[in-house]
mmCIF file of C-alpha atoms and ligand atoms in Angstrom:
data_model
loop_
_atom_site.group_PDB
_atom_site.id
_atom_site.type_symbol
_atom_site.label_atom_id
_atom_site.label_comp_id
_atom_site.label_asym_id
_atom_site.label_seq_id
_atom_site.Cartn_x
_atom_site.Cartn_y
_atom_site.Cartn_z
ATOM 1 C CA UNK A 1 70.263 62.486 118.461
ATOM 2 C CA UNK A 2 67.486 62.363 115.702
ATOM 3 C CA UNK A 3 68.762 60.939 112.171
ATOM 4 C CA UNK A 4 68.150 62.658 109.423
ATOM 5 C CA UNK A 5 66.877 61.026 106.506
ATOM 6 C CA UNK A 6 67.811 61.376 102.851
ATOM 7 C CA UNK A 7 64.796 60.126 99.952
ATOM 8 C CA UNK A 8 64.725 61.117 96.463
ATOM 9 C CA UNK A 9 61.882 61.182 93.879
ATOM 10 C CA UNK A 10 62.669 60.592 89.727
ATOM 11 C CA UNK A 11 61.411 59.318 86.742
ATOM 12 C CA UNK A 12 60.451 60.954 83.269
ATOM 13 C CA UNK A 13 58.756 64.596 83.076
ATOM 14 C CA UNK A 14 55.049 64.290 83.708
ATOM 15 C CA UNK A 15 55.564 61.063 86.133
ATOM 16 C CA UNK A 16 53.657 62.386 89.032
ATOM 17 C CA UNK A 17 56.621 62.603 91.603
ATOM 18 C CA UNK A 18 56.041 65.857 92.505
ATOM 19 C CA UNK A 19 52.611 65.362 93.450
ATOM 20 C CA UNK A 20 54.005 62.333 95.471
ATOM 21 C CA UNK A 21 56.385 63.825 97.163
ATOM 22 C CA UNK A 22 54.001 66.808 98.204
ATOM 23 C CA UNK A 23 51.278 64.232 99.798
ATOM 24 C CA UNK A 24 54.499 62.314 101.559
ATOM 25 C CA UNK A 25 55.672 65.820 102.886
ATOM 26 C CA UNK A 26 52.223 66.169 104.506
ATOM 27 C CA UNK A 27 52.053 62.841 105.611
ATOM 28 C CA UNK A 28 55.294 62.897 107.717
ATOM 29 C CA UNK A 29 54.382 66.612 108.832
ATOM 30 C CA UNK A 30 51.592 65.049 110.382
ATOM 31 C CA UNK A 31 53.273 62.403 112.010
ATOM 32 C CA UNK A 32 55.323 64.919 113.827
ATOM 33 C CA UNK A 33 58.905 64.576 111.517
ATOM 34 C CA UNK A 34 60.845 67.793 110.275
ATOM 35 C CA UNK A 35 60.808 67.798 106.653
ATOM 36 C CA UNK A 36 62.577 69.328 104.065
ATOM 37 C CA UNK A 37 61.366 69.699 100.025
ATOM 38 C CA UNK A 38 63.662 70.595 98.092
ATOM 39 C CA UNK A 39 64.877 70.056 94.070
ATOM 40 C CA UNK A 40 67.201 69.809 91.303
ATOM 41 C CA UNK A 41 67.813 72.072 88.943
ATOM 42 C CA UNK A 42 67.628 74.987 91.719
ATOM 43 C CA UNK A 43 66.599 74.519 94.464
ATOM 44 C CA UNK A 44 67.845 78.775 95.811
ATOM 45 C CA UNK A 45 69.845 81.141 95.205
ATOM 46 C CA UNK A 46 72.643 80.420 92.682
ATOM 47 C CA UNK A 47 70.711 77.104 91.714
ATOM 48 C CA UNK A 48 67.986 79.199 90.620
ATOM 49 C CA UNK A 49 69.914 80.861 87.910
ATOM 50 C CA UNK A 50 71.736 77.574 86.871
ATOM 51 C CA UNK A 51 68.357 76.564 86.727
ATOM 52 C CA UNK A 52 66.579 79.712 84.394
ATOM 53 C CA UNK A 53 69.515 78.443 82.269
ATOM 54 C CA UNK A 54 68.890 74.805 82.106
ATOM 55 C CA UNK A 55 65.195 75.172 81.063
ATOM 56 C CA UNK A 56 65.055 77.818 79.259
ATOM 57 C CA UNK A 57 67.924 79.382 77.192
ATOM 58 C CA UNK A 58 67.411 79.211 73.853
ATOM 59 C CA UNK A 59 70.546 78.842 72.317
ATOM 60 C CA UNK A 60 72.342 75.719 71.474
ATOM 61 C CA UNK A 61 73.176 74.228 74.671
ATOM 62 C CA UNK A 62 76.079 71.494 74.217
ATOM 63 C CA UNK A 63 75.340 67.915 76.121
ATOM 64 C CA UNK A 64 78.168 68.182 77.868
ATOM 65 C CA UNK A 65 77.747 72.091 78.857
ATOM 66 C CA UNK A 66 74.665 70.891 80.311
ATOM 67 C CA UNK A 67 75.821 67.904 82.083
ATOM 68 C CA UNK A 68 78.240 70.005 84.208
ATOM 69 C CA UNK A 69 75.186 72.905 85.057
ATOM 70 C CA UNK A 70 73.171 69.914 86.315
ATOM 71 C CA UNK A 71 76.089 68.838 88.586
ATOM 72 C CA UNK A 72 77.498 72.264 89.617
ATOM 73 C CA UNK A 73 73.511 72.935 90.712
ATOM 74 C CA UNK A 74 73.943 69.444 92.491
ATOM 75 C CA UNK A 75 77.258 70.303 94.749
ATOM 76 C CA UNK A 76 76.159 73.620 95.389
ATOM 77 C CA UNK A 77 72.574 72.017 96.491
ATOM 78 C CA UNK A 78 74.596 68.865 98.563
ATOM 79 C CA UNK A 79 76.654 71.834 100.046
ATOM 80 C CA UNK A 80 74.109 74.553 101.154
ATOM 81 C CA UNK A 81 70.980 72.523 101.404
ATOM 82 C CA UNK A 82 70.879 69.114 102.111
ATOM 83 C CA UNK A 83 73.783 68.274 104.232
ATOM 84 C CA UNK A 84 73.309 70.714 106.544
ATOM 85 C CA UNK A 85 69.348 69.447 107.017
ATOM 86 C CA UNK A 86 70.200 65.969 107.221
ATOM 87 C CA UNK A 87 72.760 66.522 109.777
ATOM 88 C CA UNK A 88 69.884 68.456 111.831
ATOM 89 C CA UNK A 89 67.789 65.583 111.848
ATOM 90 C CA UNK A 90 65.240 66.765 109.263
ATOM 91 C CA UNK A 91 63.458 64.473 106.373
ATOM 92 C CA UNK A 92 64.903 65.730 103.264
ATOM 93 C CA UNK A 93 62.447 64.758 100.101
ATOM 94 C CA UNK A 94 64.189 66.333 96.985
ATOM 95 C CA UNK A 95 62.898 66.169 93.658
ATOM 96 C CA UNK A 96 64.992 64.753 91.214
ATOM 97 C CA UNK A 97 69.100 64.132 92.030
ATOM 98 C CA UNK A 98 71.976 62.061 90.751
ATOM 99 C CA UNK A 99 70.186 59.137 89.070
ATOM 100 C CA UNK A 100 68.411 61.910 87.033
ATOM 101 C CA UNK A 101 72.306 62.798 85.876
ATOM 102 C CA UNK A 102 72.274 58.882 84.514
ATOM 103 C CA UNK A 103 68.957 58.365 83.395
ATOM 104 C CA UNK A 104 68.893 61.932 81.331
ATOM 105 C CA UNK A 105 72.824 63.172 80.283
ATOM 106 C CA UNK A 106 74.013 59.331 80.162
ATOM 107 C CA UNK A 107 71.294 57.355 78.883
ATOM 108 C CA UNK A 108 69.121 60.317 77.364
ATOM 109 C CA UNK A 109 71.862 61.921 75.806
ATOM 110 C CA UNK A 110 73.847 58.949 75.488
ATOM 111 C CA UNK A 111 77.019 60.253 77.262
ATOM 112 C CA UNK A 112 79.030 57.672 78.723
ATOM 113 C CA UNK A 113 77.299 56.502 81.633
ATOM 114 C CA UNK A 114 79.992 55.669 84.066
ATOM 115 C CA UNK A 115 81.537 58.739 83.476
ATOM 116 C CA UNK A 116 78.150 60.700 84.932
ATOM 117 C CA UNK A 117 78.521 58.576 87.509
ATOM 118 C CA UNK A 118 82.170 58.982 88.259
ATOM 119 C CA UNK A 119 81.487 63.177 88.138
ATOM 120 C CA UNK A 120 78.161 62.450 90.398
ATOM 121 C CA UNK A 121 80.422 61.111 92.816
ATOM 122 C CA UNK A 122 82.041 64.521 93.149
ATOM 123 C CA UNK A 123 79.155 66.637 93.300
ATOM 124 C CA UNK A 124 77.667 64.652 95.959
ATOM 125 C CA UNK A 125 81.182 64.643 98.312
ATOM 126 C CA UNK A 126 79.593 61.327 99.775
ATOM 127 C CA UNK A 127 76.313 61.503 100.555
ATOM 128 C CA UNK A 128 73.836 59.344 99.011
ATOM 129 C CA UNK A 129 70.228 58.924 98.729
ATOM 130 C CA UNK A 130 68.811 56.165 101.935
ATOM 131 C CA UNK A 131 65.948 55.770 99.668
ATOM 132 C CA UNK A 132 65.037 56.718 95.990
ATOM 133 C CA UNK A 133 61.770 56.499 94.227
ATOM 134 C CA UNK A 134 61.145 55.718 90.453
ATOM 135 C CA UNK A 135 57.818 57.038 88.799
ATOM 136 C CA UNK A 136 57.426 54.769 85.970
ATOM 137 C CA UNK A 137 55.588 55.576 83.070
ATOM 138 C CA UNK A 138 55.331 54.821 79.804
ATOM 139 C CA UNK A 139 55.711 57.951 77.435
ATOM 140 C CA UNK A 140 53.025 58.524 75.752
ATOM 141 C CA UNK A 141 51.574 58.574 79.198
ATOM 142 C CA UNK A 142 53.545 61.047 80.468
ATOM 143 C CA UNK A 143 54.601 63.190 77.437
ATOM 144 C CA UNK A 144 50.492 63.800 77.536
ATOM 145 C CA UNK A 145 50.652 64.838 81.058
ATOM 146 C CA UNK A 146 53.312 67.410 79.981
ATOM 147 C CA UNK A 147 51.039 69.267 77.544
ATOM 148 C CA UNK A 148 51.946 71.381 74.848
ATOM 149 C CA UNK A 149 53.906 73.442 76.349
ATOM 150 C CA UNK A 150 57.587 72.403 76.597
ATOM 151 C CA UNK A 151 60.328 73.994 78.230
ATOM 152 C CA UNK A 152 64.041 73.046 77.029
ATOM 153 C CA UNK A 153 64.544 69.401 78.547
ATOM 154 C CA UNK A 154 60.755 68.761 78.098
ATOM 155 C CA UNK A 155 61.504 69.210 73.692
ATOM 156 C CA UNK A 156 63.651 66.311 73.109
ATOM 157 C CA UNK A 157 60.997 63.912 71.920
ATOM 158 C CA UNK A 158 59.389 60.157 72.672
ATOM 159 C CA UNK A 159 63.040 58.266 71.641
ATOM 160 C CA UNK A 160 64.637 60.495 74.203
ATOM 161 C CA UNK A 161 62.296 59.940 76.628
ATOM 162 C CA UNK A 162 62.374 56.038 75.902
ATOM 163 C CA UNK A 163 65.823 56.027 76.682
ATOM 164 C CA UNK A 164 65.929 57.798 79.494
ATOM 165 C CA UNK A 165 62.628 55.473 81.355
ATOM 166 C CA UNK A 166 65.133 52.393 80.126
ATOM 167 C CA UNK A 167 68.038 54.315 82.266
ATOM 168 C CA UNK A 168 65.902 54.458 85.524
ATOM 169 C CA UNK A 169 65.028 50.864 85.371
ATOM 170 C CA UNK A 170 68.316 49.930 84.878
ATOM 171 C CA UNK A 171 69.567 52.348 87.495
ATOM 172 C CA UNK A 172 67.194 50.885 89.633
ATOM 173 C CA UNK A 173 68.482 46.673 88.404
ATOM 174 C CA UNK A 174 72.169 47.452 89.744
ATOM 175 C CA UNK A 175 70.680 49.263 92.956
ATOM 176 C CA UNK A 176 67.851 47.144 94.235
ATOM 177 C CA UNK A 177 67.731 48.049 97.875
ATOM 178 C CA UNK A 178 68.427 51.684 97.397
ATOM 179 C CA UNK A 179 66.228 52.250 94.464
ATOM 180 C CA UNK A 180 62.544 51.351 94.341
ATOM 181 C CA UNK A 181 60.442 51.273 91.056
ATOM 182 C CA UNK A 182 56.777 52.542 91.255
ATOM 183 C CA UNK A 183 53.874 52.188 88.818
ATOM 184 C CA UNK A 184 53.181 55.503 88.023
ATOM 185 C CA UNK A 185 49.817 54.717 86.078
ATOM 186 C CA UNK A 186 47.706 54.039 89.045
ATOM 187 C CA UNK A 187 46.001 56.338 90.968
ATOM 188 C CA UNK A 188 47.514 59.028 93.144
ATOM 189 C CA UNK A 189 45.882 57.650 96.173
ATOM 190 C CA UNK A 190 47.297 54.128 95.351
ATOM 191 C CA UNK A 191 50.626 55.239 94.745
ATOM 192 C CA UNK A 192 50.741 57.403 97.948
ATOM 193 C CA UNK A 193 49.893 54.093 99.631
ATOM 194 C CA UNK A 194 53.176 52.626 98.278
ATOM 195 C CA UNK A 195 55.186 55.588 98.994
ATOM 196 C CA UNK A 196 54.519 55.665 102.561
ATOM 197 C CA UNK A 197 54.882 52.437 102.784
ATOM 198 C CA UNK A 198 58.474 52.425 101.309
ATOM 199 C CA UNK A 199 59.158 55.721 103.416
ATOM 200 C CA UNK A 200 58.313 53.895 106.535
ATOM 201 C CA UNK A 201 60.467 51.190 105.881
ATOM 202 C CA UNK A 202 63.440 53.473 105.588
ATOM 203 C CA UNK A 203 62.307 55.856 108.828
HETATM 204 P P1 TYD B 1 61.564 70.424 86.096
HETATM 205 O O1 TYD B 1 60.712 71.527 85.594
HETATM 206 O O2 TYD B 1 62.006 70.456 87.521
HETATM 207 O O3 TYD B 1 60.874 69.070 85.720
HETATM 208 P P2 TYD B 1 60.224 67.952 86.592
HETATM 209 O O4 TYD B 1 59.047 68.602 87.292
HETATM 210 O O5 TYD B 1 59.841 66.902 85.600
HETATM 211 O O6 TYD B 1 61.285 67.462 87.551
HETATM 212 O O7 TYD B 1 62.823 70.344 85.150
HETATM 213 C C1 TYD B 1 63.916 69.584 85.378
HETATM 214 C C2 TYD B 1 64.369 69.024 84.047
HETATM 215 O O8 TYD B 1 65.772 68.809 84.084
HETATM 216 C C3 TYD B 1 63.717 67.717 83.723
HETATM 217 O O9 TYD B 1 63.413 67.687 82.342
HETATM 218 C C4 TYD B 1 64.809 66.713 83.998
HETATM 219 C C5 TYD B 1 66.074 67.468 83.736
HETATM 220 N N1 TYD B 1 67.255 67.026 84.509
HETATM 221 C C6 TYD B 1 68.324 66.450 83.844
HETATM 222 O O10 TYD B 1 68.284 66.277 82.618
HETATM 223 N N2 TYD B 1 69.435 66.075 84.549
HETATM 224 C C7 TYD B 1 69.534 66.256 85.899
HETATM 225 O O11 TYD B 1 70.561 65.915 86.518
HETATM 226 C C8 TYD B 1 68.422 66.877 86.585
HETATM 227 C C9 TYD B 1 68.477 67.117 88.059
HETATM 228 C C10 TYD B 1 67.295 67.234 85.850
#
């Protein structure tokens, strides 16, 4: 029976992982694999209104209101979406999962870290990432890429963002062979050179 495969991309808005993830989609297509993109917040269905809430109400959102959204979007997501592809034997490349949980409501918003982990562990009922993929960047960088135009998440300024690129490298410290950090400054064609090359030693 053909394994399925599990690899997630994160790092700071404006990193480059979805661009990444798109060339490593095509990549495997063309190698003959069965892949599956996907994303958190929303990736269909009821995750795409948890979503349209995440980015883009306007009212005063609480931390912890929105630390629950991201993980009810997460179990619904582990539920509906990515278990049953994995189990099928398909390559699932999702954009963004629990160590964006860490890196954004612990260390961003400075909730207690263990704690996002502890609830992670219950939204993802056991399944875990075989591979996950820091885009690092600094933010100026990357804050630049974003552009003027800002939704909700993308507002909460350069300290913020500081914190949470210090949360993915420390996510990716405790969890060396799971979680692989990537210099997101060099060129797309360099980076996809890395990426396959960390995919392939995972396939
Ligand atoms: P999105 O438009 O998908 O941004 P990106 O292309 O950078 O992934 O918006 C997702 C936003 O939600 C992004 O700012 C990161 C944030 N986020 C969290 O804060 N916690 C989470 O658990 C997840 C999945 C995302």
């Amino acid at each position: 029976m053909k394994r399925g495969l599990f690899i997630t991309f994160e790092g700071a808005d404006g990193c480059g992982k979805t661009t990444q993830l798109k060339l490593l989609a095509e990549y495997l297509i063309q190698k003959g694999y069965e892949v599956l993109i996907t994303r958190e917040p929303g990736a269909k269905g009821l995750g795409e209104k948890i979503r349209e809430i995440l980015l883009n109400y306007d009212g005063e959102v609480s931390d912890r209101c929105e630390s629950f959204l991201f993980l009810a979007d997460r179990a619904q997501h582990i539920d509906m979406v990515i278990n049953p592809a994995v189990s099928r034997g398909c390559i699932v490349l999702c954009d963004r999962h629990t160590d964006s949980s860490v890196a954004y409501q612990g260390y961003g918003r400075q909730l207690p870290v263990d704690r996002i982990k502890m609830l992670n562990e219950l939204a993802v009922n056991g399944r875990h990432p075989d591979l996950t993929l820091v885009f690092d960047i600094d933010v100026e960088t990357s804050m630049a890429r974003v552009g003027q135009q800002k939704d909700r998440m993308e507002s909460a300024g350069n300290e913020f963002f500081n914190r949470v690129r210090q949360g993915y490298l420390e996510i990716a410290k405790e969890e060396p062979e799971r979680v692989k950090v990537i210099d997101a400054s060099k060129s797309i064609e360099e980076i996809h050179l890395v990426v396959t090359k960390l995919a392939e030693d995972v396939l």
